[in-house]
Amino acid sequence: MPAIISQDFSLSLQGSPYKRIDEAREAAKALLQVVEENKSYTIINSKKHLHIESWQFLGNFYGVTAGVPDEQVHDIYENGEWIGSRAYAVVYHNSLIIGGASGRCSIIDETDWAEKSRKQIENMAKTRAMSK
């Protein structure tokens, strides 16, 4: 895993905000075109939810990618029984970790997952972490 490097820095405006908005709109338009062409989404309650591959594709526009190192996937237990998985995803840019997020999936909180395999639940925890 790449090392986290701490550097002294201050935040400042990076170019024109209006140009950034135009660039974001362009990226969103390109992303949605590919998502529609590949049907890279799932409809849940009448809303389109993008697959993780779509979010990774968007990140690629900006030179970032997310992943979940094996040591960042943990079992969740309640009263001594396994009930799900928790994962911590990291965001990489030029081999440096620049961010991260956690995700979980539980057979207790989500009854739809009660019949899924342990591996499917672990993978959903990873997907949720990377999607954030």
Coordinates of N, CA and C in Angstrom, one line a residue:
M1 N 0.8 -1.2 0.0 CA 0.0 0.0 0.0 C 0.9 1.2 0.0
P2 N 0.6 2.3 -0.8 CA 1.4 3.5 -0.8 C 1.4 4.2 0.5
A3 N 2.4 4.9 0.8 CA 2.5 5.6 2.1 C 1.7 6.9 2.0
I4 N 1.1 7.3 3.1 CA 0.5 8.6 3.2 C 1.5 9.6 3.5
I5 N 1.6 10.6 2.6 CA 2.6 11.7 2.8 C 1.9 12.9 3.3
S6 N 2.4 13.4 4.4 CA 1.9 14.7 4.9 C 2.7 15.8 4.4
Q7 N 2.1 16.9 3.9 CA 2.8 18.0 3.4 C 2.1 19.3 3.9
D8 N 2.9 20.3 4.2 CA 2.3 21.6 4.6 C 1.7 22.2 3.3
F9 N 0.5 22.7 3.4 CA -0.1 23.3 2.2 C -1.3 24.2 2.7
S10 N -1.7 25.1 1.9 CA -2.9 25.9 2.1 C -3.8 25.7 0.9
L11 N -5.1 25.8 1.2 CA -6.0 25.7 0.1 C -6.2 27.1 -0.5
S12 N -6.3 27.0 -1.8 CA -6.6 28.3 -2.6 C -7.4 27.9 -3.8
L13 N -8.0 28.9 -4.4 CA -8.8 28.7 -5.6 C -7.9 28.2 -6.7
Q14 N -8.3 27.2 -7.4 CA -7.6 26.6 -8.5 C -8.2 26.9 -9.8
G15 N -8.0 28.1 -10.3 CA -8.5 28.5 -11.6 C -9.9 29.0 -11.4
S16 N -10.6 29.2 -12.6 CA -11.9 29.8 -12.6 C -13.0 28.8 -12.2
P17 N -13.8 29.2 -11.2 CA -14.9 28.2 -10.8 C -15.8 27.9 -11.9
Y18 N -16.1 28.9 -12.8 CA -17.0 28.7 -13.9 C -16.4 27.7 -14.9
K19 N -15.1 27.8 -15.1 CA -14.4 26.8 -16.0 C -14.5 25.4 -15.4
R20 N -14.4 25.3 -14.1 CA -14.5 24.0 -13.4 C -15.9 23.4 -13.5
I21 N -16.9 24.3 -13.4 CA -18.3 23.9 -13.6 C -18.5 23.3 -15.0
D22 N -18.0 24.0 -16.0 CA -18.1 23.6 -17.4 C -17.4 22.3 -17.6
E23 N -16.2 22.1 -17.0 CA -15.5 20.8 -17.1 C -16.3 19.7 -16.5
A24 N -16.9 20.0 -15.3 CA -17.6 18.9 -14.6 C -18.9 18.5 -15.4
R25 N -19.5 19.5 -16.0 CA -20.7 19.2 -16.9 C -20.2 18.3 -18.1
E26 N -19.1 18.7 -18.7 CA -18.6 17.9 -19.8 C -18.3 16.4 -19.4
A27 N -17.7 16.3 -18.2 CA -17.4 14.9 -17.7 C -18.7 14.2 -17.4
A28 N -19.6 14.8 -16.8 CA -20.9 14.2 -16.5 C -21.6 13.7 -17.8
K29 N -21.6 14.6 -18.8 CA -22.2 14.3 -20.1 C -21.6 13.0 -20.7
A30 N -20.2 13.0 -20.7 CA -19.5 11.9 -21.3 C -19.8 10.6 -20.5
L31 N -19.8 10.7 -19.1 CA -20.1 9.6 -18.3 C -21.5 9.0 -18.6
L32 N -22.5 9.9 -18.6 CA -23.8 9.4 -18.8 C -24.0 8.8 -20.2
Q33 N -23.3 9.3 -21.2 CA -23.4 8.6 -22.5 C -22.9 7.2 -22.5
V34 N -21.7 7.0 -21.8 CA -21.2 5.6 -21.7 C -22.1 4.7 -20.8
V35 N -22.6 5.3 -19.7 CA -23.4 4.5 -18.8 C -24.7 4.0 -19.6
E36 N -25.3 4.9 -20.4 CA -26.5 4.5 -21.1 C -26.1 3.5 -22.2
E37 N -25.0 3.7 -22.9 CA -24.6 2.8 -24.0 C -24.4 1.4 -23.4
N38 N -23.8 1.3 -22.2 CA -23.4 0.0 -21.7 C -24.4 -0.5 -20.6
K39 N -25.5 0.3 -20.4 CA -26.5 -0.1 -19.4 C -25.8 -0.4 -18.1
S40 N -24.8 0.5 -17.7 CA -24.0 0.2 -16.5 C -24.7 0.9 -15.2
Y41 N -25.9 0.4 -15.0 CA -26.7 0.9 -13.9 C -27.7 -0.2 -13.5
T42 N -28.2 0.0 -12.3 CA -29.3 -0.9 -11.8 C -30.5 0.0 -11.4
I43 N -31.7 -0.3 -11.8 CA -32.8 0.5 -11.3 C -33.4 0.0 -10.0
I44 N -33.4 0.8 -9.0 CA -33.9 0.5 -7.7 C -34.9 1.6 -7.3
N45 N -36.1 1.2 -7.1 CA -37.2 2.1 -6.7 C -37.3 3.3 -7.7
S46 N -37.3 2.9 -9.0 CA -37.4 3.8 -10.1 C -36.3 4.8 -10.3
K47 N -35.1 4.6 -9.6 CA -34.0 5.4 -9.8 C -32.8 4.6 -10.3
K48 N -32.0 5.2 -11.2 CA -30.8 4.6 -11.7 C -29.7 4.7 -10.7
H49 N -29.1 3.6 -10.4 CA -27.9 3.6 -9.5 C -26.7 3.1 -10.3
L50 N -25.7 3.9 -10.5 CA -24.6 3.5 -11.3 C -23.8 2.4 -10.7
H51 N -23.3 1.5 -11.6 CA -22.4 0.4 -11.1 C -21.1 1.0 -10.8
I52 N -20.3 0.3 -9.9 CA -19.0 0.8 -9.5 C -18.1 1.1 -10.7
E53 N -18.2 0.3 -11.7 CA -17.4 0.5 -12.9 C -17.6 1.9 -13.5
S54 N -18.8 2.4 -13.4 CA -19.1 3.8 -13.9 C -18.4 4.8 -13.0
W55 N -18.4 4.6 -11.7 CA -17.7 5.6 -10.8 C -16.2 5.5 -11.0
Q56 N -15.7 4.4 -11.2 CA -14.3 4.2 -11.5 C -13.9 4.9 -12.8
F57 N -14.8 4.8 -13.8 CA -14.6 5.5 -15.1 C -14.5 7.0 -14.9
L58 N -15.5 7.5 -14.1 CA -15.5 9.0 -13.8 C -14.2 9.4 -13.1
G59 N -13.8 8.6 -12.1 CA -12.5 8.9 -11.4 C -11.3 9.0 -12.4
N60 N -11.3 8.1 -13.4 CA -10.3 8.1 -14.4 C -10.1 9.4 -15.1
F61 N -11.2 10.1 -15.3 CA -11.2 11.4 -15.9 C -10.2 12.4 -15.2
Y62 N -10.2 12.2 -13.9 CA -9.5 13.1 -13.0 C -8.2 12.4 -12.4
G63 N -7.8 11.3 -13.0 CA -6.6 10.6 -12.6 C -6.6 9.9 -11.2
V64 N -7.8 9.6 -10.7 CA -7.9 8.9 -9.4 C -8.6 7.5 -9.6
T65 N -8.3 6.7 -8.7 CA -9.0 5.4 -8.7 C -9.2 5.0 -7.2
A66 N -10.1 4.1 -6.9 CA -10.4 3.6 -5.6 C -10.2 2.1 -5.5
G67 N -9.8 1.7 -4.4 CA -9.6 0.2 -4.2 C -9.7 -0.1 -2.7
V68 N -9.9 -1.4 -2.4 CA -10.0 -1.8 -1.1 C -8.9 -2.9 -0.8
P69 N -7.9 -2.5 -0.1 CA -6.8 -3.5 0.2 C -7.4 -4.6 1.1
D70 N -6.9 -5.8 0.9 CA -7.4 -7.0 1.6 C -7.5 -6.8 3.1
E71 N -6.5 -6.1 3.7 CA -6.5 -5.9 5.1 C -7.5 -4.9 5.6
Q72 N -8.2 -4.3 4.7 CA -9.3 -3.3 5.0 C -10.7 -3.8 4.9
V73 N -10.8 -5.2 4.9 CA -12.2 -5.8 4.9 C -12.3 -6.5 6.2
H74 N -13.3 -6.2 7.0 CA -13.5 -6.8 8.3 C -14.9 -7.4 8.5
D75 N -14.9 -8.5 9.2 CA -16.2 -9.1 9.6 C -16.9 -8.3 10.7
I76 N -18.2 -8.3 10.6 CA -19.0 -7.7 11.7 C -19.7 -8.9 12.4
Y77 N -19.6 -8.8 13.8 CA -20.2 -9.9 14.6 C -21.2 -9.2 15.6
E78 N -22.3 -9.9 15.8 CA -23.2 -9.5 16.9 C -23.6 -10.7 17.7
N79 N -23.4 -10.6 19.0 CA -23.6 -11.8 19.9 C -22.8 -13.0 19.5
G80 N -21.6 -12.8 19.0 CA -20.8 -13.9 18.6 C -21.1 -14.5 17.2
E81 N -22.0 -14.0 16.5 CA -22.4 -14.5 15.2 C -22.0 -13.5 14.1
W82 N -21.5 -14.0 13.0 CA -21.2 -13.2 11.8 C -22.5 -12.6 11.2
I83 N -22.5 -11.3 11.0 CA -23.7 -10.7 10.4 C -23.4 -9.9 9.2
G84 N -22.1 -9.7 8.9 CA -21.9 -8.9 7.7 C -20.4 -8.5 7.6
S85 N -20.1 -7.6 6.7 CA -18.8 -7.1 6.4 C -18.7 -5.6 6.3
R86 N -17.5 -5.1 6.7 CA -17.3 -3.7 6.6 C -16.0 -3.5 5.8
A87 N -15.9 -2.6 4.9 CA -14.7 -2.3 4.1 C -14.3 -0.9 4.2
Y88 N -13.0 -0.6 4.0 CA -12.5 0.7 3.9 C -11.8 0.9 2.6
A89 N -12.3 1.7 1.7 CA -11.7 2.0 0.4 C -10.8 3.2 0.5
V90 N -9.7 3.1 -0.2 CA -8.8 4.3 -0.3 C -8.8 4.8 -1.8
V91 N -8.6 6.1 -1.9 CA -8.6 6.8 -3.2 C -7.1 7.1 -3.5
Y92 N -6.6 6.7 -4.7 CA -5.3 6.9 -5.1 C -5.2 7.9 -6.2
H93 N -4.1 8.7 -6.1 CA -3.7 9.6 -7.2 C -2.2 9.6 -7.3
N94 N -1.7 9.1 -8.4 CA -0.2 9.0 -8.6 C 0.4 8.2 -7.4
S95 N -0.2 7.1 -7.1 CA 0.3 6.1 -6.1 C 0.2 6.7 -4.6
L96 N -0.4 7.8 -4.5 CA -0.6 8.4 -3.1 C -2.0 8.2 -2.7
I97 N -2.2 7.9 -1.4 CA -3.6 7.9 -0.9 C -4.0 9.3 -0.6
I98 N -5.1 9.7 -1.2 CA -5.6 11.1 -1.1 C -7.0 11.1 -0.4
G99 N -7.6 10.0 -0.1 CA -8.9 10.0 0.6 C -9.3 8.5 0.8
G100 N -10.5 8.4 1.4 CA -11.0 7.1 1.7 C -12.4 7.2 2.2
A101 N -13.1 6.0 2.3 CA -14.5 6.0 2.8 C -14.8 4.5 3.2
S102 N -15.7 4.4 4.1 CA -16.1 3.0 4.5 C -17.5 2.6 4.0
G103 N -17.7 1.4 3.9 CA -19.0 0.8 3.5 C -19.3 -0.5 4.2
R104 N -20.5 -0.8 4.4 CA -20.8 -2.1 5.1 C -22.0 -2.7 4.4
C105 N -22.2 -4.0 4.7 CA -23.4 -4.8 4.2 C -23.6 -5.8 5.3
S106 N -24.9 -5.8 5.7 CA -25.3 -6.7 6.9 C -26.5 -7.4 6.6
I107 N -26.6 -8.7 7.0 CA -27.8 -9.5 6.8 C -28.8 -9.1 7.9
I108 N -28.5 -8.4 8.9 CA -29.4 -8.0 9.9 C -30.1 -6.7 9.5
D109 N -29.4 -5.7 9.0 CA -29.9 -4.4 8.6 C -30.7 -4.5 7.3
E110 N -30.3 -5.5 6.4 CA -30.8 -5.6 5.1 C -31.3 -7.0 4.8
T111 N -32.5 -7.3 5.0 CA -33.0 -8.7 4.9 C -32.9 -9.2 3.5
D112 N -32.8 -8.4 2.5 CA -32.6 -8.9 1.1 C -31.3 -9.6 1.0
W113 N -30.3 -9.3 1.9 CA -29.0 -10.0 1.8 C -28.9 -11.2 2.6
A114 N -29.9 -11.6 3.3 CA -29.9 -12.8 4.2 C -29.5 -14.1 3.5
E115 N -29.9 -14.2 2.3 CA -29.7 -15.4 1.5 C -28.4 -15.4 0.7
K116 N -27.7 -14.3 0.7 CA -26.5 -14.1 -0.1 C -25.3 -14.8 0.5
S117 N -24.4 -15.1 -0.3 CA -23.1 -15.8 0.3 C -22.3 -14.7 1.0
R118 N -21.4 -15.2 1.9 CA -20.5 -14.3 2.6 C -19.7 -13.5 1.6
K119 N -19.2 -14.1 0.5 CA -18.4 -13.4 -0.4 C -19.2 -12.3 -1.1
Q120 N -20.5 -12.5 -1.4 CA -21.3 -11.5 -2.1 C -21.5 -10.3 -1.1
I121 N -21.7 -10.6 0.2 CA -21.8 -9.5 1.1 C -20.5 -8.7 1.3
E122 N -19.4 -9.4 1.3 CA -18.1 -8.8 1.4 C -17.9 -7.9 0.2
N123 N -18.2 -8.4 -1.0 CA -18.0 -7.6 -2.2 C -19.0 -6.4 -2.2
M124 N -20.2 -6.5 -1.7 CA -21.1 -5.3 -1.6 C -20.5 -4.3 -0.7
A125 N -19.9 -4.7 0.5 CA -19.3 -3.7 1.4 C -18.2 -3.0 0.7
K126 N -17.4 -3.7 -0.1 CA -16.3 -3.1 -0.9 C -16.9 -2.1 -1.9
T127 N -17.9 -2.5 -2.6 CA -18.5 -1.7 -3.6 C -19.1 -0.4 -3.0
R128 N -19.7 -0.5 -1.9 CA -20.3 0.7 -1.2 C -19.2 1.6 -0.8
A129 N -18.1 1.1 -0.3 CA -17.0 1.9 0.2 C -16.4 2.6 -1.0
M130 N -16.1 1.9 -2.1 CA -15.5 2.6 -3.3 C -16.4 3.6 -3.9
S131 N -17.8 3.3 -3.9 CA -18.7 4.2 -4.5 C -18.8 5.6 -3.8
K132 N -18.4 5.6 -2.6 CA -18.5 6.9 -1.8 C -17.4 7.8 -2.3

